[in-house]
Coordinates of C-alpha atoms in Angstrom, one line a residue:
M1 CA 5.2 0.2 15.4
P2 CA 2.4 1.4 17.7
K3 CA 2.6 -0.7 20.8
E4 CA -0.6 -2.7 21.5
K5 CA -1.6 -3.4 25.1
Y6 CA 0.3 -6.4 26.3
D7 CA -0.5 -8.3 29.5
P8 CA 2.3 -10.7 30.5
P9 CA 1.5 -14.1 31.9
D10 CA 0.6 -14.2 35.6
P11 CA 3.7 -15.2 37.5
R12 CA 1.6 -17.1 40.0
R13 CA 0.8 -19.9 37.7
M14 CA -1.9 -22.3 38.8
Y15 CA -2.1 -25.8 37.6
T16 CA -5.2 -28.1 37.6
I17 CA -5.4 -31.7 36.5
M18 CA -8.5 -32.9 34.7
S19 CA -10.2 -35.7 36.6
S20 CA -11.1 -38.9 34.8
E21 CA -14.8 -38.1 35.4
E22 CA -14.4 -34.7 33.7
A23 CA -12.7 -36.4 30.8
A24 CA -15.5 -39.0 30.5
N25 CA -18.1 -36.2 30.5
G26 CA -16.4 -34.7 27.5
K27 CA -14.7 -31.7 29.1
K28 CA -12.2 -30.2 26.7
S29 CA -8.8 -29.0 27.7
Y30 CA -7.2 -25.8 26.3
W31 CA -3.9 -24.5 27.4
A32 CA -1.9 -21.8 25.7
E33 CA 1.0 -21.8 28.2
L34 CA 3.5 -24.5 28.9
E35 CA 6.2 -24.8 31.6
I36 CA 9.0 -27.3 31.5
S37 CA 11.3 -27.6 34.5
G38 CA 13.5 -30.1 36.3
R39 CA 17.1 -29.4 35.1
V40 CA 16.2 -30.3 31.6
R41 CA 19.2 -30.6 29.3
S42 CA 17.5 -31.0 25.9
L43 CA 14.1 -30.4 24.5
S44 CA 11.9 -33.0 22.7
T45 CA 11.2 -32.3 19.0
A46 CA 7.5 -32.9 19.8
L47 CA 7.5 -29.5 21.5
W48 CA 7.7 -27.7 18.1
S49 CA 4.4 -29.1 17.0
L50 CA 2.6 -27.1 19.8
T51 CA 2.1 -24.1 17.5
H52 CA -0.9 -22.8 19.5
L53 CA 1.3 -21.9 22.4
T54 CA 1.5 -18.2 23.4
A55 CA 3.7 -18.5 26.4
L56 CA 6.6 -20.9 27.0
H57 CA 8.4 -21.1 30.4
L58 CA 11.9 -22.8 30.2
S59 CA 13.7 -21.1 33.0
D60 CA 15.8 -22.8 35.7
N61 CA 16.9 -25.7 33.5
S62 CA 20.3 -26.9 32.1
L63 CA 19.8 -26.0 28.5
S64 CA 23.0 -25.2 26.6
R65 CA 21.5 -24.6 23.2
I66 CA 18.1 -23.7 21.7
P67 CA 17.2 -25.5 18.4
P68 CA 16.4 -23.4 15.4
D69 CA 13.0 -25.2 15.3
I70 CA 11.8 -23.0 18.1
A71 CA 10.8 -20.5 15.4
K72 CA 7.9 -22.9 14.5
L73 CA 6.2 -21.6 17.6
H74 CA 5.1 -18.5 15.7
N75 CA 2.3 -17.6 18.1
L76 CA 4.6 -17.1 21.1
V77 CA 4.3 -13.7 22.8
Y78 CA 6.3 -14.7 25.9
L79 CA 9.4 -16.8 26.0
D80 CA 11.5 -17.3 29.2
L81 CA 14.9 -18.9 28.8
S82 CA 16.4 -17.4 32.0
S83 CA 18.8 -19.3 34.3
N84 CA 20.1 -21.9 31.8
K85 CA 23.5 -22.5 30.3
I86 CA 22.8 -21.1 26.9
R87 CA 26.0 -20.0 25.0
S88 CA 24.4 -18.9 21.7
L89 CA 21.0 -18.2 20.2
P90 CA 19.7 -19.4 16.8
A91 CA 19.3 -16.7 14.1
E92 CA 15.8 -18.1 13.5
L93 CA 14.7 -16.6 16.9
G94 CA 14.4 -13.3 14.9
N95 CA 11.5 -14.8 12.9
M96 CA 9.3 -15.0 16.0
V97 CA 7.9 -11.5 15.4
S98 CA 4.9 -12.0 17.7
L99 CA 7.2 -12.0 20.8
R100 CA 6.5 -9.2 23.3
E101 CA 8.7 -10.5 26.1
L102 CA 12.0 -12.5 25.8
L103 CA 13.8 -13.3 29.0
L104 CA 17.5 -14.4 28.6
N105 CA 18.8 -13.4 32.0
N106 CA 21.6 -15.4 33.7
N107 CA 22.9 -17.4 30.8
Q108 CA 26.4 -17.6 29.2
L109 CA 25.7 -15.5 26.1
R110 CA 28.7 -13.6 24.8
V111 CA 27.0 -12.4 21.5
L112 CA 23.5 -11.8 20.3
P113 CA 22.5 -12.7 16.7
F114 CA 21.7 -9.5 14.7
E115 CA 18.5 -11.2 13.7
L116 CA 17.0 -10.4 17.1
G117 CA 16.6 -6.9 15.7
K118 CA 13.7 -8.2 13.7
L119 CA 11.6 -8.6 16.9
F120 CA 10.0 -5.2 16.4
Q121 CA 7.1 -5.9 18.7
L122 CA 9.3 -6.8 21.7
Q123 CA 8.6 -4.7 24.7
T124 CA 10.7 -6.5 27.3
L125 CA 14.2 -8.0 26.7
G126 CA 16.0 -9.6 29.7
L127 CA 19.8 -9.7 29.3
K128 CA 21.2 -9.4 32.8
G129 CA 23.7 -11.8 34.1
N130 CA 25.3 -12.6 30.6
P131 CA 29.0 -11.9 29.7
L132 CA 27.9 -9.7 26.7
A133 CA 30.2 -7.2 25.1
Q134 CA 30.3 -3.7 26.7
E135 CA 29.0 -2.1 23.5
I136 CA 25.8 -4.2 23.7
M137 CA 25.3 -3.7 27.5
S138 CA 25.9 0.1 27.2
L139 CA 23.1 0.4 24.6
Y140 CA 20.8 -1.9 26.6
Q141 CA 21.2 0.1 29.8
E142 CA 20.3 3.4 28.2
P143 CA 16.8 4.9 28.6
D144 CA 14.6 3.0 26.2
G145 CA 17.5 0.5 25.9
T146 CA 15.5 -2.4 24.5
R147 CA 14.3 -0.3 21.5
R148 CA 17.8 1.2 21.0
L149 CA 19.4 -2.2 21.1
L150 CA 16.9 -3.8 18.7
S151 CA 17.4 -0.9 16.2
Y152 CA 21.1 -1.3 16.4
L153 CA 20.9 -5.0 15.7
L154 CA 18.4 -4.6 12.8
D155 CA 20.4 -1.8 11.2
N156 CA 23.6 -3.9 11.3
L157 CA 21.9 -7.2 10.2
A158 CA 22.5 -6.8 6.4
G159 CA 26.2 -5.8 7.0
A160 CA 26.7 -8.8 9.2
I161 CA 25.3 -11.1 6.6
K162 CA 27.6 -9.7 3.9
R163 CA 30.6 -10.0 6.1
T164 CA 30.0 -13.6 7.3
F165 CA 28.1 -15.2 4.4
L166 CA 26.9 -17.7 7.0
V167 CA 23.2 -17.0 7.3
C168 CA 20.5 -15.7 5.0
A169 CA 17.9 -14.3 7.4
V170 CA 17.1 -11.4 5.0
P171 CA 17.1 -11.7 1.3
T172 CA 20.5 -10.9 -0.2
E173 CA 19.2 -11.1 -3.7
Q174 CA 16.6 -8.9 -5.5
P175 CA 13.1 -10.3 -5.6
P176 CA 12.2 -12.1 -8.8
A177 CA 10.6 -10.0 -11.6
R178 CA 6.8 -9.8 -11.5
S179 CA 5.2 -11.8 -14.2
W180 CA 3.1 -10.3 -17.0
I181 CA -0.6 -11.4 -17.2
S182 CA -2.2 -11.2 -20.6
L183 CA -5.9 -10.7 -20.4
Q184 CA -7.0 -10.3 -24.1
E185 CA -5.8 -9.6 -27.6
P186 CA -6.2 -6.2 -29.2
D187 CA -9.4 -5.6 -31.1
R188 CA -8.2 -5.9 -34.8
A189 CA -11.7 -5.0 -36.1
H190 CA -11.4 -1.3 -35.1
P191 CA -8.7 1.3 -35.4
A192 CA -7.0 1.6 -32.0
T193 CA -3.9 2.8 -30.1
L194 CA -2.2 1.2 -27.1
F195 CA -0.8 2.9 -24.1
S196 CA 0.3 1.9 -20.6
V197 CA -0.5 3.2 -17.2
M198 CA 1.3 3.0 -13.8
C199 CA -0.2 3.7 -10.4
Y200 CA 2.1 3.8 -7.4
N201 CA 2.0 5.1 -3.8
V202 CA 5.7 5.8 -3.2
L203 CA 5.5 6.3 0.6
C204 CA 6.3 9.9 1.6
D205 CA 9.5 10.3 3.6
K206 CA 7.8 11.8 6.6
Y207 CA 5.6 8.7 7.0
A208 CA 8.5 6.2 6.7
T209 CA 9.3 5.9 10.4
R210 CA 10.4 3.1 12.7
Q211 CA 7.3 3.8 14.8
L212 CA 5.2 2.7 11.8
Y213 CA 7.6 0.2 10.2
G214 CA 9.6 -1.2 13.1
Y215 CA 10.5 -4.3 11.0
C216 CA 12.5 -2.3 8.5
P217 CA 16.1 -1.1 9.2
T218 CA 16.5 2.6 9.6
W219 CA 18.9 2.9 6.7
A220 CA 16.3 1.2 4.4
L221 CA 13.6 3.7 5.4
N222 CA 15.9 6.6 4.6
W223 CA 14.6 8.6 1.6
E224 CA 18.0 8.8 -0.1
Y225 CA 18.2 5.0 -0.1
R226 CA 14.5 4.4 -1.1
K227 CA 14.3 7.0 -3.9
K228 CA 16.8 5.1 -6.0
S229 CA 14.7 1.9 -6.0
I230 CA 11.5 3.9 -6.5
I231 CA 12.7 5.7 -9.6
Q232 CA 14.3 2.5 -10.9
E233 CA 10.9 0.8 -10.6
I234 CA 9.1 3.7 -12.3
M235 CA 11.6 3.8 -15.2
G236 CA 11.7 0.0 -15.5
C237 CA 8.0 0.0 -16.2
N238 CA 8.4 2.8 -18.7
A239 CA 4.7 3.5 -18.6
D240 CA 3.2 6.1 -21.0
I241 CA 1.2 7.6 -18.1
I242 CA 2.3 7.5 -14.4
S243 CA 0.1 8.3 -11.4
L244 CA 1.9 8.7 -8.1
Q245 CA 0.5 9.3 -4.6
E246 CA 2.4 10.5 -1.4
V247 CA 4.8 12.6 -3.4
E248 CA 6.5 15.2 -1.2
T249 CA 6.3 18.7 -2.7
E250 CA 10.1 19.3 -2.6
Q251 CA 10.8 15.8 -4.0
Y252 CA 8.4 16.4 -6.9
Y253 CA 10.3 19.5 -8.1
S254 CA 13.8 18.5 -7.1
F255 CA 13.7 14.7 -7.9
F256 CA 10.7 13.2 -9.8
L257 CA 10.1 15.9 -12.3
P258 CA 13.8 16.4 -13.4
E259 CA 14.4 12.7 -13.5
L260 CA 11.3 11.9 -15.6
K261 CA 11.8 15.0 -17.9
E262 CA 15.1 13.4 -18.9
Q263 CA 13.1 10.4 -20.0
G264 CA 10.6 12.4 -22.1
Y265 CA 7.8 13.0 -19.5
D266 CA 6.1 16.1 -18.4
G267 CA 4.0 16.3 -15.2
F268 CA 1.5 17.9 -13.0
F269 CA 1.4 18.0 -9.2
S270 CA -0.8 19.3 -6.4
P271 CA -0.1 19.0 -2.6
K272 CA -2.7 18.4 0.0
S273 CA -4.9 21.4 0.9
R274 CA -3.0 22.1 4.2
A275 CA -0.1 23.4 2.1
R276 CA -1.9 26.7 1.4
T277 CA -1.9 27.7 5.1
M278 CA 1.8 26.8 5.7
S279 CA 5.0 28.7 5.5
E280 CA 7.2 28.1 2.5
S281 CA 9.7 26.0 4.5
D282 CA 6.9 23.7 5.9
R283 CA 5.0 23.6 2.6
K284 CA 7.8 21.7 0.8
H285 CA 7.2 18.7 3.1
V286 CA 3.5 18.3 2.3
D287 CA 2.7 15.3 0.1
G288 CA 0.3 15.2 -2.8
C289 CA -0.6 13.5 -6.1
A290 CA 1.3 13.7 -9.4
I291 CA 0.6 12.7 -13.0
F292 CA 3.3 12.2 -15.6
F293 CA 2.9 11.5 -19.3
K294 CA 5.2 10.9 -22.3
T295 CA 5.2 14.1 -24.4
E296 CA 5.9 12.1 -27.6
K297 CA 2.5 10.5 -27.2
F298 CA 0.4 13.1 -25.4
S299 CA 0.1 16.8 -24.9
A300 CA -1.6 18.5 -21.9
V301 CA -4.8 20.4 -22.7
Q302 CA -6.0 21.1 -19.2
K303 CA -4.9 20.5 -15.6
H304 CA -7.2 20.4 -12.6
T305 CA -6.9 20.1 -8.8
V306 CA -9.9 18.8 -6.8
E307 CA -9.8 19.8 -3.1
F308 CA -12.3 17.6 -1.1
N309 CA -12.5 19.9 1.9
Q310 CA -13.5 22.9 -0.2
L311 CA -16.2 20.8 -1.9
A312 CA -17.5 19.6 1.5
M313 CA -17.7 23.1 2.7
A314 CA -19.6 24.3 -0.4
N315 CA -22.0 21.4 -0.4
S316 CA -22.7 20.7 3.2
E317 CA -26.4 21.5 3.0
G318 CA -26.5 21.6 6.8
S319 CA -25.0 18.2 7.2
E320 CA -22.9 18.1 10.4
A321 CA -21.2 14.9 9.2
M322 CA -20.1 16.7 6.0
L323 CA -18.7 19.6 8.0
N324 CA -17.1 17.7 11.0
R325 CA -15.9 14.6 9.2
V326 CA -15.3 15.3 5.5
M327 CA -14.3 19.0 5.6
T328 CA -11.6 18.3 8.2
K329 CA -9.7 16.0 5.9
D330 CA -7.4 17.7 3.3
N331 CA -7.0 14.9 0.7
I332 CA -7.0 16.0 -2.9
G333 CA -7.2 14.6 -6.4
V334 CA -5.7 15.8 -9.7
A335 CA -6.8 15.4 -13.3
V336 CA -5.0 16.1 -16.6
L337 CA -6.9 16.3 -19.9
L338 CA -4.6 14.9 -22.5
E339 CA -4.7 15.0 -26.3
V340 CA -3.4 11.9 -28.0
R341 CA -0.9 13.1 -30.6
K342 CA -2.1 12.4 -34.1
E343 CA 1.3 10.8 -35.0
M344 CA 0.7 8.2 -32.3
L345 CA -2.8 7.4 -33.6
E346 CA -1.6 7.2 -37.2
I347 CA 1.3 4.9 -36.3
S348 CA -1.0 2.7 -34.3
S349 CA -3.8 2.5 -36.9
G350 CA -1.4 2.3 -39.9
K351 CA -3.3 5.0 -41.9
S352 CA -3.8 8.7 -42.2
L353 CA -6.4 10.0 -39.8
H354 CA -7.2 13.3 -41.6
G355 CA -10.7 14.2 -40.5
L356 CA -10.6 12.6 -37.1
D357 CA -11.8 14.8 -34.2
K358 CA -9.3 15.8 -31.6
Q359 CA -8.8 12.5 -29.5
L360 CA -8.8 13.4 -25.8
L361 CA -8.2 11.3 -22.7
L362 CA -8.8 12.3 -19.1
V363 CA -6.4 10.9 -16.5
A364 CA -7.4 11.3 -12.9
N365 CA -5.4 10.5 -9.8
A366 CA -6.5 10.7 -6.1
H367 CA -5.5 9.6 -2.6
M368 CA -8.4 9.1 -0.2
H369 CA -8.4 9.4 3.6
W370 CA -6.6 6.5 5.3
D371 CA -8.4 5.7 8.5
P372 CA -10.5 2.5 8.5
E373 CA -13.0 4.2 10.9
Y374 CA -13.9 6.8 8.3
S375 CA -15.4 4.6 5.5
D376 CA -18.1 7.3 5.1
V377 CA -15.4 10.0 4.4
K378 CA -13.7 7.8 1.7
L379 CA -17.0 7.2 0.0
V380 CA -18.0 10.8 0.0
Q381 CA -14.6 11.9 -1.2
T382 CA -14.8 9.4 -4.1
M383 CA -18.3 10.7 -5.0
M384 CA -17.0 14.3 -5.0
F385 CA -14.0 13.4 -7.2
L386 CA -16.1 11.6 -9.8
S387 CA -18.6 14.4 -9.8
E388 CA -15.8 16.9 -10.5
V389 CA -14.3 14.6 -13.1
K390 CA -17.7 14.5 -14.9
N391 CA -17.8 18.3 -14.8
I392 CA -14.4 18.4 -16.5
V393 CA -15.5 16.0 -19.1
D394 CA -18.8 17.8 -19.8
K395 CA -17.1 21.2 -20.1
A396 CA -14.4 19.9 -22.4
T397 CA -16.9 18.1 -24.6
R398 CA -18.8 21.3 -25.1
S399 CA -15.7 23.4 -25.5
F400 CA -14.2 21.2 -28.1
K401 CA -17.6 20.4 -29.7
L402 CA -17.0 16.7 -29.5
S403 CA -19.7 14.3 -30.7
T404 CA -21.2 12.0 -28.1
S405 CA -23.3 8.9 -28.6
G406 CA -26.1 8.3 -26.2
E407 CA -24.9 8.2 -22.6
T408 CA -21.3 7.4 -23.6
S409 CA -18.9 10.2 -23.0
A410 CA -16.7 11.3 -25.9
I411 CA -13.7 11.5 -23.6
P412 CA -12.4 8.2 -22.1
L413 CA -11.4 8.2 -18.5
V414 CA -8.5 6.5 -16.7
L415 CA -8.8 6.7 -12.9
C416 CA -5.8 5.8 -10.7
A417 CA -6.1 6.0 -7.0
D418 CA -5.0 4.8 -3.6
L419 CA -8.6 4.5 -2.3
N420 CA -7.6 3.1 1.1
S421 CA -10.7 0.9 0.5
L422 CA -10.9 -2.9 0.0
P423 CA -12.7 -4.5 -3.0
D424 CA -15.8 -5.2 -0.9
S425 CA -16.2 -1.6 0.2
G426 CA -18.8 1.0 -0.7
V427 CA -16.2 3.0 -2.6
V428 CA -15.3 0.2 -5.0
E429 CA -19.0 -0.8 -5.3
Y430 CA -19.8 2.8 -6.2
L431 CA -17.1 3.0 -8.9
S432 CA -17.6 -0.4 -10.4
T433 CA -21.4 -0.7 -10.4
G434 CA -22.3 3.0 -11.1
G435 CA -23.7 3.8 -7.7
V436 CA -24.6 3.0 -4.1
D437 CA -27.7 3.4 -1.9
C438 CA -27.8 6.3 0.4
T439 CA -28.3 3.8 3.2
H440 CA -25.1 1.9 2.5
K441 CA -23.5 0.7 5.7
D442 CA -20.3 2.6 4.9
F443 CA -22.2 5.9 5.5
K444 CA -22.4 4.7 9.2
E445 CA -26.0 5.9 9.4
L446 CA -24.8 9.5 9.3
R447 CA -26.9 12.1 7.7
Y448 CA -25.4 12.8 4.3
S449 CA -28.2 12.2 1.8
D450 CA -29.2 15.9 1.2
S451 CA -25.6 17.0 0.7
L452 CA -24.8 14.2 -1.7
T453 CA -27.6 14.8 -4.2
K454 CA -25.4 17.4 -5.9
F455 CA -22.9 14.7 -6.7
N456 CA -25.5 12.5 -8.5
C457 CA -24.7 12.0 -12.2
N458 CA -27.7 14.0 -13.3
G459 CA -27.4 16.7 -10.6
K460 CA -29.6 17.7 -7.7
S461 CA -32.9 17.5 -9.6
S462 CA -32.5 13.8 -10.5
T463 CA -34.4 11.0 -8.9
S464 CA -32.5 7.8 -8.6
N465 CA -34.5 5.8 -6.1
G466 CA -32.3 6.6 -3.1
R467 CA -29.1 6.0 -4.9
I468 CA -26.1 8.2 -5.6
T469 CA -24.9 7.4 -9.1
H470 CA -22.3 8.4 -11.6
G471 CA -22.4 8.3 -15.4
F472 CA -19.1 6.5 -16.2
K473 CA -19.0 2.8 -17.1
L474 CA -15.9 1.9 -15.1
K475 CA -14.0 -1.4 -14.8
S476 CA -11.0 -2.3 -12.7
A477 CA -7.9 -3.4 -14.6
Y478 CA -7.1 -5.8 -11.7
E479 CA -10.3 -7.7 -11.4
N480 CA -11.0 -11.2 -9.9
G481 CA -8.2 -11.2 -7.4
L482 CA -5.4 -10.8 -9.9
M483 CA -3.5 -9.0 -7.2
P484 CA -3.9 -10.4 -3.7
Y485 CA -2.6 -7.2 -2.1
T486 CA -1.3 -3.8 -3.1
N487 CA -0.5 -2.7 0.4
Y488 CA 1.8 -5.1 2.4
T489 CA 2.7 -4.3 6.0
F490 CA 2.9 -6.4 9.1
D491 CA -0.5 -5.4 10.4
F492 CA -2.4 -5.1 7.1
K493 CA -2.2 -6.9 3.7
G494 CA -4.9 -6.1 1.2
V495 CA -5.9 -4.4 -2.1
I496 CA -6.5 -0.6 -1.7
D497 CA -4.9 0.7 -4.9
Y498 CA -6.7 0.6 -8.3
I499 CA -6.6 1.5 -11.9
F500 CA -10.1 2.0 -13.4
Y501 CA -10.9 2.6 -17.1
S502 CA -14.1 3.6 -18.8
K503 CA -15.9 1.4 -21.3
P504 CA -16.6 1.1 -24.2
H505 CA -13.7 3.2 -25.5
L506 CA -11.0 1.4 -23.4
N507 CA -10.0 -2.2 -22.9
V508 CA -7.4 -3.7 -20.7
L509 CA -5.0 -6.1 -22.6
G510 CA -2.7 -7.1 -19.7
I511 CA -1.4 -6.3 -16.3
L512 CA 1.8 -6.7 -14.2
G513 CA 1.1 -9.5 -11.8
P514 CA 1.9 -9.7 -8.1
L515 CA 5.4 -10.3 -6.5
D516 CA 6.0 -14.1 -6.1
P517 CA 4.5 -14.9 -2.7
H518 CA 7.0 -17.7 -2.2
W519 CA 9.9 -15.2 -2.2
L520 CA 8.1 -13.3 0.6
V521 CA 7.6 -16.4 2.7
E522 CA 11.0 -18.0 2.1
N523 CA 12.7 -14.8 3.1
N524 CA 10.5 -14.1 6.1
V525 CA 9.4 -10.7 4.8
S526 CA 6.8 -9.8 7.4
G527 CA 6.0 -6.4 5.8
C528 CA 7.2 -3.6 3.5
P529 CA 9.1 -1.4 3.1
H530 CA 12.1 -3.7 3.0
P531 CA 15.7 -3.3 1.9
H532 CA 14.6 -4.6 -1.6
I533 CA 11.0 -3.1 -1.6
P534 CA 11.1 0.7 -1.2
S535 CA 7.4 1.4 -0.4
D536 CA 4.7 -0.3 1.6
H537 CA 2.7 -0.4 -1.6
F538 CA 3.2 -2.4 -4.8
S539 CA 2.9 -0.6 -8.0
L540 CA 0.1 -1.4 -10.5
Y541 CA 0.8 -1.4 -14.3
A542 CA -1.7 -2.0 -17.1
Q543 CA -1.7 -1.9 -20.9
L544 CA -4.8 -0.3 -22.2
E545 CA -6.3 -0.2 -25.7
L546 CA -8.0 3.0 -26.8
L547 CA -10.6 2.3 -29.6
L548 CA -10.8 5.1 -32.1
P549 CA -13.9 6.3 -33.8
S550 CA -14.2 5.2 -37.5
V551 CA -12.6 7.7 -39.8
P552 CA -14.8 8.8 -42.7
S553 CA -13.3 8.1 -46.1
Q554 CA -12.7 11.0 -48.5
V555 CA -12.8 11.3 -52.3
N556 CA -12.0 14.7 -53.8
G557 CA -13.0 16.3 -50.5
L558 CA -16.3 14.5 -50.3
H559 CA -17.1 12.3 -47.3
L560 CA -18.1 8.8 -48.1
P561 CA -19.6 6.2 -45.7
A562 CA -16.9 4.2 -43.9
R563 CA -16.8 0.6 -44.8
R564 CA -18.2 -1.8 -42.2

């Protein structure tokens, strides 16, 4: 994990006692550090209620053991247990993940619990003056010894648990299955067909490092280990349409596509824009977005790649922010225009659909820029993507001579994305309400307005009262906090992944709910990835209903009005 600046407590500790006069005048006392000294042999249980403490000084006493309840002091960043008579440490010490400094010098420790490896934010570990095994001390005395030792302990933690069966500091069982949440019943009054959609950021191998995910063992970050759980989750959902982000180019062609083709899928993939300037050997490690679909239900009509940096360059209109902030990010989106196979429609509706127009469905998938400081870039990228999606829909509608009714598109849209944006962001406001003001705070008062008018739903000539709008009526499948987080790391837990669908042609019937939060708490899972959770994102899965247009009745080749 990136190390934050840590200032250890001042060794020259000063103590002041509040006078009775100060207390009478209502002066409040606040202390975040506590020192206990005087050859103390045991600690009062009342100590564990002082959960506000950030520093605890227990050196130069006669303590022979530390109770497991010390882990209740979850805000401690500094713990000094030096110069005692401690023979062993509780495994629960590994749950104190806020610790930056742990001093254990001059004790009687012969072994360290493997759980200490979970202290991924620890910067200083004092072990001198203990009769520890040579293997431990050799690691500790190497350059960057604290980090090396913690990595060794964490990597061997699961094996130690399996060997001893004495502790359960990390989950030894798979997490419970996520529950299904039904949202509404199918519309029986209209012909319709059902299909399912999955959206999943699989965490590209090159991003799965101990620097970013210090709480996860090295072996559990390894792609060869993680990919088995990832494909197991994908196949377990058995979605009709799968949208994946952070798919490495080589892994798409050598792993995902072959595995999913065996299950009856075909796919489309595009890497980030940087791939075009790279050598072939480097290009295979660039990540991108992929869409898979079941060929028994859909056939691909068109495939599109949307490069945001190219759109930024072509539409900058003199905007420095567009050139310097948006054009320099190489995120992409992909879209596949699918035709729903007539056999699927007839099976779903229970009747022959002779005379029905070609039923198309557009599936779009994107991964927006990650940095929280670039809310403007994420919003502009989203506007660009939806503008391009609208162009795809409009051209296909004309090309296939599809009938439209009013402002409603003839081609329904399913939009899956890692938007890297929270539900209260301008990005989600734009998608779910149909537009945002040009003065929205997420633009950071940067000059974008002239360059954004091209992305308005009616083009540059439209007037929309200072708003940038789109023409789709989009709803999120996971509304009203149904998912408390889709990204779950130590530093950040929140909803940034979404499945949107267009009304009125599509309805959501149900979704896969969140992982049981009790399992995460009970097993002290401070973040993902984790030995049982292969990505830092949770997958989204929704069942959607596609309402079909009424099919005209025929008698001897003559069209008759359909019954109402």
